[in-house]
Short mmCIF file of C-alpha atoms and ligand atoms in Angstrom, two decimals:
data_model
loop_
_atom_site.label_atom_id
_atom_site.label_comp_id
_atom_site.label_asym_id
_atom_site.label_seq_id
_atom_site.Cartn_x
_atom_site.Cartn_y
_atom_site.Cartn_z
CA MET A 1 39.34 -14.80 5.38
CA SER A 2 38.72 -18.36 4.16
CA LEU A 3 35.78 -18.80 1.81
CA SER A 4 34.43 -22.14 0.73
CA ILE A 5 31.52 -21.78 -1.68
CA ASN A 6 29.49 -24.92 -2.36
CA GLY A 7 26.02 -25.93 -3.51
CA ARG A 8 24.43 -25.07 -0.16
CA THR A 9 26.07 -21.68 0.40
CA ARG A 10 23.47 -19.00 1.21
CA VAL A 11 24.02 -15.83 -0.81
CA PHE A 12 23.48 -12.31 0.54
CA GLY A 13 24.47 -9.00 -1.00
CA ILE A 14 23.94 -5.31 -1.54
CA PHE A 15 22.14 -3.54 -4.39
CA GLY A 16 23.52 -0.08 -5.16
CA TRP A 17 24.50 2.15 -8.09
CA PRO A 18 27.40 2.62 -7.78
CA VAL A 19 28.33 0.03 -5.18
CA GLU A 20 32.14 -0.08 -5.37
CA HIS A 21 32.67 1.88 -2.16
CA THR A 22 30.51 -0.25 0.14
CA PHE A 23 31.95 -1.51 3.44
CA SER A 24 29.19 -4.08 3.97
CA PRO A 25 30.89 -7.11 2.31
CA MET A 26 33.86 -6.79 4.69
CA MET A 27 31.57 -6.55 7.72
CA HIS A 28 29.26 -9.43 6.81
CA ASN A 29 31.85 -11.85 5.43
CA SER A 30 33.98 -11.36 8.56
CA ALA A 31 30.92 -12.13 10.68
CA PHE A 32 29.95 -15.24 8.63
CA ASN A 33 33.52 -16.44 8.84
CA ARG A 34 33.76 -15.92 12.62
CA LEU A 35 30.53 -17.88 13.24
CA GLY A 36 31.45 -20.56 10.68
CA LEU A 37 28.25 -19.92 8.67
CA ASP A 38 28.04 -21.26 5.12
CA CYS A 39 27.12 -17.83 3.74
CA VAL A 40 28.65 -15.23 1.43
CA TYR A 41 27.91 -11.51 0.86
CA VAL A 42 28.60 -9.88 -2.51
CA PRO A 43 28.06 -6.44 -4.08
CA PHE A 44 25.57 -6.16 -6.99
CA PRO A 45 25.73 -3.01 -9.17
CA VAL A 46 22.03 -2.54 -10.02
CA ASP A 47 21.14 0.00 -12.70
CA PRO A 48 18.12 2.05 -11.45
CA ASP A 49 16.18 1.14 -14.63
CA LEU A 50 16.58 -2.57 -13.79
CA LEU A 51 15.76 -2.51 -10.07
CA GLY A 52 12.45 -4.39 -10.48
CA LYS A 53 14.22 -7.18 -12.38
CA ALA A 54 16.96 -7.31 -9.76
CA VAL A 55 14.38 -7.69 -6.97
CA GLU A 56 12.68 -10.46 -8.99
CA GLY A 57 16.16 -12.03 -9.12
CA ILE A 58 16.19 -12.26 -5.30
CA ARG A 59 13.24 -14.64 -5.64
CA SER A 60 14.25 -16.41 -8.84
CA MET A 61 17.86 -17.01 -7.80
CA GLY A 62 17.08 -17.68 -4.16
CA LEU A 63 19.21 -14.94 -2.60
CA SER A 64 18.63 -15.14 1.16
CA GLY A 65 18.67 -11.40 1.75
CA VAL A 66 20.07 -8.13 0.47
CA ASN A 67 20.91 -4.64 1.64
CA VAL A 68 19.75 -1.78 -0.53
CA THR A 69 21.66 1.46 -0.83
CA ILE A 70 21.64 4.72 -2.80
CA PRO A 71 19.73 5.32 -5.08
CA HIS A 72 17.29 2.43 -4.51
CA LYS A 73 16.12 2.80 -0.89
CA SER A 74 12.75 4.40 -1.69
CA THR A 75 11.99 2.99 -5.14
CA VAL A 76 12.53 -0.61 -3.99
CA ILE A 77 9.45 -0.50 -1.73
CA LYS A 78 6.96 -1.03 -4.56
CA TYR A 79 8.58 -4.37 -5.47
CA LEU A 80 8.34 -5.91 -1.96
CA ASP A 81 5.60 -8.08 -0.43
CA GLU A 82 5.70 -6.44 2.99
CA VAL A 83 7.43 -3.48 4.63
CA SER A 84 7.91 -2.90 8.37
CA PRO A 85 5.73 -0.10 9.82
CA GLU A 86 8.80 2.09 10.56
CA ALA A 87 10.29 1.61 7.08
CA LYS A 88 6.88 2.52 5.63
CA LEU A 89 6.78 5.78 7.61
CA ILE A 90 10.40 6.55 6.71
CA GLY A 91 9.68 5.72 3.07
CA ALA A 92 12.96 3.82 2.69
CA VAL A 93 14.17 0.23 3.00
CA ASN A 94 17.81 -0.81 3.37
CA THR A 95 17.38 -4.50 4.24
CA ILE A 96 15.32 -7.21 2.52
CA VAL A 97 14.68 -10.64 4.01
CA ASN A 98 13.67 -13.45 1.63
CA LYS A 99 11.53 -16.15 3.28
CA ASN A 100 10.62 -18.71 0.59
CA GLY A 101 10.12 -16.01 -2.04
CA PHE A 102 8.23 -13.63 0.28
CA LEU A 103 10.22 -10.38 0.53
CA THR A 104 10.02 -8.18 3.63
CA GLY A 105 11.72 -4.77 3.83
CA TYR A 106 13.16 -3.12 6.94
CA ASN A 107 15.06 0.06 7.70
CA THR A 108 17.99 -0.99 9.86
CA ASP A 109 19.80 2.36 9.27
CA ALA A 110 17.28 3.97 11.57
CA MET A 111 17.38 1.13 14.12
CA GLY A 112 21.18 1.19 13.91
CA PHE A 113 21.38 4.82 14.96
CA VAL A 114 19.15 4.27 18.00
CA LYS A 115 21.16 1.20 19.01
CA SER A 116 24.41 3.15 18.69
CA LEU A 117 22.91 6.00 20.72
CA LYS A 118 22.06 3.57 23.52
CA LEU A 119 25.15 1.35 23.44
CA ASP A 120 27.95 3.70 22.31
CA GLY A 121 26.43 7.04 23.36
CA GLY A 122 25.02 5.74 26.67
CA SER A 123 21.77 7.63 26.04
CA ASP A 124 18.24 6.22 25.97
CA PRO A 125 16.23 8.51 23.66
CA ALA A 126 12.97 8.01 25.61
CA GLY A 127 11.89 11.35 27.09
CA LYS A 128 14.74 13.31 25.45
CA ARG A 129 14.56 16.60 23.53
CA VAL A 130 16.28 16.21 20.17
CA MET A 131 17.50 18.76 17.62
CA ILE A 132 18.37 17.49 14.13
CA LEU A 133 20.31 19.50 11.56
CA GLY A 134 19.19 18.56 8.04
CA ALA A 135 15.95 16.98 6.87
CA GLY A 136 17.09 14.64 4.06
CA GLY A 137 16.94 10.84 3.88
CA ALA A 138 19.14 10.06 6.89
CA ALA A 139 17.45 12.72 9.05
CA ARG A 140 14.05 11.28 8.17
CA ALA A 141 15.07 7.72 9.07
CA VAL A 142 16.74 8.70 12.34
CA THR A 143 14.02 11.05 13.58
CA ILE A 144 11.15 8.67 12.82
CA GLN A 145 12.90 5.86 14.71
CA LEU A 146 13.65 8.29 17.59
CA ALA A 147 9.97 9.27 17.66
CA VAL A 148 8.99 5.58 17.75
CA SER A 149 11.46 5.22 20.65
CA GLY A 150 9.57 7.86 22.67
CA ILE A 151 11.51 11.13 22.47
CA LYS A 152 9.73 14.06 24.15
CA GLU A 153 10.08 16.67 21.40
CA LEU A 154 11.92 17.32 18.16
CA THR A 155 13.41 20.45 16.59
CA ILE A 156 14.33 20.28 12.88
CA ALA A 157 16.67 22.86 11.35
CA SER A 158 17.16 22.75 7.59
CA PRO A 159 17.63 25.19 4.72
CA VAL A 160 14.79 23.43 2.87
CA ALA A 161 11.39 24.42 4.30
CA GLU A 162 9.48 21.75 2.32
CA GLU A 163 11.66 18.98 3.76
CA ILE A 164 10.95 20.23 7.31
CA THR A 165 7.21 20.35 6.64
CA SER A 166 7.08 16.86 5.20
CA LEU A 167 9.07 15.32 8.08
CA ALA A 168 7.17 17.30 10.73
CA GLU A 169 3.83 16.15 9.26
CA THR A 170 4.85 12.50 9.49
CA ILE A 171 6.14 12.83 13.05
CA THR A 172 3.31 14.87 14.54
CA GLY A 173 0.62 13.18 12.43
CA SER A 174 1.58 9.53 12.87
CA LEU A 175 3.61 9.52 16.07
CA ASN A 176 2.12 12.41 18.03
CA ILE A 177 5.46 14.01 18.98
CA PRO A 178 5.64 17.83 19.07
CA VAL A 179 7.90 19.20 16.33
CA LYS A 180 9.38 22.66 15.90
CA GLY A 181 10.83 23.73 12.52
CA LEU A 182 13.73 26.19 12.43
CA ILE A 183 15.17 28.29 9.68
CA TRP A 184 18.82 27.56 8.88
CA ASP A 185 20.30 30.32 11.01
CA LYS A 186 22.95 30.25 13.73
CA GLN A 187 20.98 32.45 16.11
CA ALA A 188 17.72 30.50 15.68
CA ILE A 189 19.61 27.25 16.33
CA THR A 190 21.44 28.70 19.38
CA ASP A 191 18.15 29.93 20.89
CA CYS A 192 17.03 26.29 21.23
CA PHE A 193 20.18 24.95 22.93
CA GLU A 194 18.77 24.99 26.48
CA GLU A 195 15.97 22.65 25.34
CA THR A 196 18.32 20.24 23.55
CA ASP A 197 19.49 16.98 25.14
CA ILE A 198 20.69 15.38 21.90
CA LEU A 199 21.99 17.35 18.90
CA ILE A 200 22.43 15.43 15.62
CA ASN A 201 24.15 16.58 12.44
CA ALA A 202 22.38 14.84 9.54
CA THR A 203 23.85 17.08 6.83
CA PRO A 204 27.01 16.22 4.85
CA LEU A 205 28.76 19.31 6.32
CA GLY A 206 32.17 18.08 7.54
CA MET A 207 32.23 14.89 5.48
CA HIS A 208 35.44 13.89 3.67
CA PRO A 209 36.96 15.69 1.75
CA ASN A 210 35.31 18.86 3.14
CA THR A 211 36.54 18.26 6.66
CA GLU A 212 36.88 21.97 7.52
CA GLU A 213 33.11 22.51 7.15
CA MET A 214 30.56 22.25 9.94
CA PRO A 215 26.92 23.20 10.49
CA PRO A 216 26.20 26.65 11.99
CA VAL A 217 26.47 25.59 15.62
CA GLU A 218 28.00 27.84 18.29
CA VAL A 219 29.52 24.93 20.20
CA GLY A 220 30.62 27.16 23.09
CA LEU A 221 26.95 27.92 23.88
CA LEU A 222 25.60 24.35 23.91
CA ALA A 223 24.21 23.19 27.26
CA GLU A 224 26.63 21.03 29.23
CA HIS A 225 24.32 18.02 29.26
CA THR A 226 24.01 17.89 25.44
CA LEU A 227 25.17 14.77 23.61
CA VAL A 228 26.53 15.86 20.22
CA CYS A 229 26.10 13.30 17.41
CA ASP A 230 27.24 13.31 13.80
CA LEU A 231 25.92 10.77 11.28
CA ILE A 232 29.13 11.22 9.28
CA TYR A 233 31.55 8.28 9.68
CA ASN A 234 34.39 9.59 7.49
CA PRO A 235 36.20 11.25 9.17
CA GLY A 236 35.55 9.51 12.48
CA GLU A 237 35.80 12.87 14.22
CA THR A 238 34.24 15.77 12.30
CA LEU A 239 35.06 19.39 13.09
CA LEU A 240 31.73 19.62 14.96
CA LEU A 241 32.59 16.62 17.14
CA ARG A 242 36.15 17.83 17.69
CA LYS A 243 34.93 21.22 18.95
CA ALA A 244 32.31 19.57 21.16
CA ALA A 245 34.89 17.17 22.63
CA GLU A 246 37.30 20.06 23.27
CA ARG A 247 34.49 21.68 25.25
CA GLY A 248 34.12 18.51 27.30
CA LEU A 249 30.75 17.46 25.80
CA LYS A 250 29.90 13.82 25.08
CA THR A 251 30.06 12.97 21.37
CA LEU A 252 28.97 10.14 19.05
CA ASN A 253 30.10 9.62 15.44
CA GLY A 254 28.32 7.77 12.60
CA ILE A 255 30.42 4.60 12.74
CA GLY A 256 28.07 2.98 15.24
CA MET A 257 25.04 3.64 13.00
CA LEU A 258 26.83 1.98 10.08
CA LEU A 259 27.94 -0.93 12.26
CA TYR A 260 24.58 -1.62 13.92
CA GLN A 261 22.55 -1.31 10.70
CA GLY A 262 24.72 -4.20 9.49
CA ALA A 263 24.48 -6.10 12.77
CA ILE A 264 20.67 -5.83 12.86
CA ALA A 265 20.43 -6.97 9.21
CA PHE A 266 22.74 -9.91 10.02
CA GLU A 267 20.43 -10.99 12.84
CA LEU A 268 17.30 -10.63 10.67
CA TRP A 269 18.90 -12.84 8.01
CA THR A 270 20.59 -15.52 10.10
CA GLY A 271 18.66 -15.50 13.39
CA GLN A 272 22.07 -15.52 15.09
CA GLU A 273 23.54 -13.00 17.49
CA PRO A 274 25.91 -10.88 15.37
CA PRO A 275 29.59 -10.84 16.37
CA VAL A 276 29.52 -7.06 16.73
CA GLU A 277 33.17 -6.56 17.70
CA ILE A 278 34.34 -8.60 14.68
CA MET A 279 32.11 -6.47 12.46
CA ARG A 280 33.37 -3.25 14.09
CA ASP A 281 36.95 -4.34 13.56
CA ALA A 282 36.31 -5.18 9.87
CA LEU A 283 34.59 -1.82 9.38
CA GLN A 284 37.41 0.10 11.03
CA ARG A 285 40.02 -1.71 8.92
CA ALA A 286 38.03 -0.91 5.76
CA LEU A 287 37.64 2.75 6.77
CA ALA A 288 41.37 3.05 7.48
CA LYS A 289 42.30 2.02 3.90
P1 NAP B 301 20.60 13.99 1.87
O1 NAP B 301 19.35 13.21 1.65
O2 NAP B 301 21.27 14.67 0.74
O3 NAP B 301 20.22 15.05 3.01
C1 NAP B 301 21.18 15.91 3.57
C2 NAP B 301 20.50 17.08 4.31
O4 NAP B 301 21.50 18.05 4.56
C3 NAP B 301 19.42 17.78 3.47
O5 NAP B 301 18.49 18.38 4.33
C4 NAP B 301 20.26 18.81 2.73
O6 NAP B 301 19.55 19.89 2.22
C5 NAP B 301 21.17 19.27 3.86
N1 NAP B 301 22.38 19.88 3.30
C6 NAP B 301 23.19 19.42 2.32
N2 NAP B 301 24.21 20.28 2.08
C7 NAP B 301 24.03 21.32 2.94
C8 NAP B 301 24.74 22.53 3.20
N3 NAP B 301 25.84 22.85 2.49
N4 NAP B 301 24.27 23.36 4.15
C9 NAP B 301 23.18 23.05 4.82
N5 NAP B 301 22.45 21.92 4.64
C10 NAP B 301 22.87 21.06 3.72
O7 NAP B 301 21.73 13.09 2.55
P2 NAP B 301 21.52 11.87 3.55
O8 NAP B 301 21.52 10.61 2.80
O9 NAP B 301 20.38 12.22 4.43
O10 NAP B 301 22.90 11.90 4.36
C11 NAP B 301 23.18 12.93 5.30
C12 NAP B 301 24.44 12.56 6.07
O11 NAP B 301 24.23 11.39 6.84
C13 NAP B 301 25.66 12.29 5.18
O12 NAP B 301 26.78 12.88 5.79
C14 NAP B 301 25.78 10.80 5.19
O13 NAP B 301 27.12 10.38 5.05
C15 NAP B 301 25.29 10.48 6.60
N6 NAP B 301 24.78 9.10 6.69
C16 NAP B 301 25.38 8.27 7.57
C17 NAP B 301 24.95 6.97 7.69
C18 NAP B 301 25.62 6.06 8.68
O14 NAP B 301 25.41 4.85 8.61
N7 NAP B 301 26.40 6.58 9.60
C19 NAP B 301 23.87 6.52 6.92
C20 NAP B 301 23.25 7.41 6.03
C21 NAP B 301 23.72 8.70 5.91
P3 NAP B 301 19.36 19.92 0.59
O15 NAP B 301 18.17 19.06 0.32
O16 NAP B 301 19.16 21.38 0.30
O17 NAP B 301 20.61 19.41 -0.04
#
């Protein structure tokens, strides 16, 4: 990669704590380089106690835009001038656009999953029946965006009843989609398989290094039309996805969500069509290290 920083270079970055493991600089700098844009993307370790000052720094130092990652996605909202309606419902922002000091927050994680579902999974969520396993931050983002995209109904299975209630209230209350909550039990989950078009694992079960774990899903009993998704991107094929693929079911891993959240942020910042295959290649090279 050739970098040539000068007085006009637009600066982008990511706020996280810690931030060492981020793949975003590789993705965005490869994309800037490919399109010949005078832009650079750098990681910023932002102590949670100093987040407000860091956001003020976006304005005072003229950063063009930043991504926001753990643990700042929810707390950052109070420092922004405007937040997209979806990000407001989700309660989390991962992308900030700076237009002359006016900061707008978006949630491109959620949009990224839906884009990956359509483009990589070949499935339009409109009219589909979705079951999500887990009700944490990623589950909340994904299901709210799916509800906005017109799914028919949602089933949420999680060991944490309060998380189910909070997510179900947002989805039925604001988006008028029927929601069923399930206890975290293999039989209860299996009983809903016939009504499931898209199954999504949004728990960390199966994530590196615990690759022999998986959620309590009897893969042999899933309906043949079910698309099985995992938000985990490391490993690229979790035990859940491997079992589903062995059964001949269609599968989708979390790499597309990671890729498209970056691609959508890139477009919001630059107004240019993102070079998605260059970004995918950079991401895959970074993941392989
Ligand atoms: P989170 O907020 O911690 O939520 C995880 C959910 O899984 C919670 O409902 C949690 O319940 C549940 N859970 C955790 N451990 C469990 C276990 N042993 N058994 C059953 N349920 C369990 O995490 P998150 O940020 O939503 O992330 C969830 C997954 O999505 C992670 O694997 C993450 O890597 C992935 N992700 C992928 C992308 C992407 O771009 N592809 C983006 C974001 C996240 P508790 O509250 O009880 O822990």
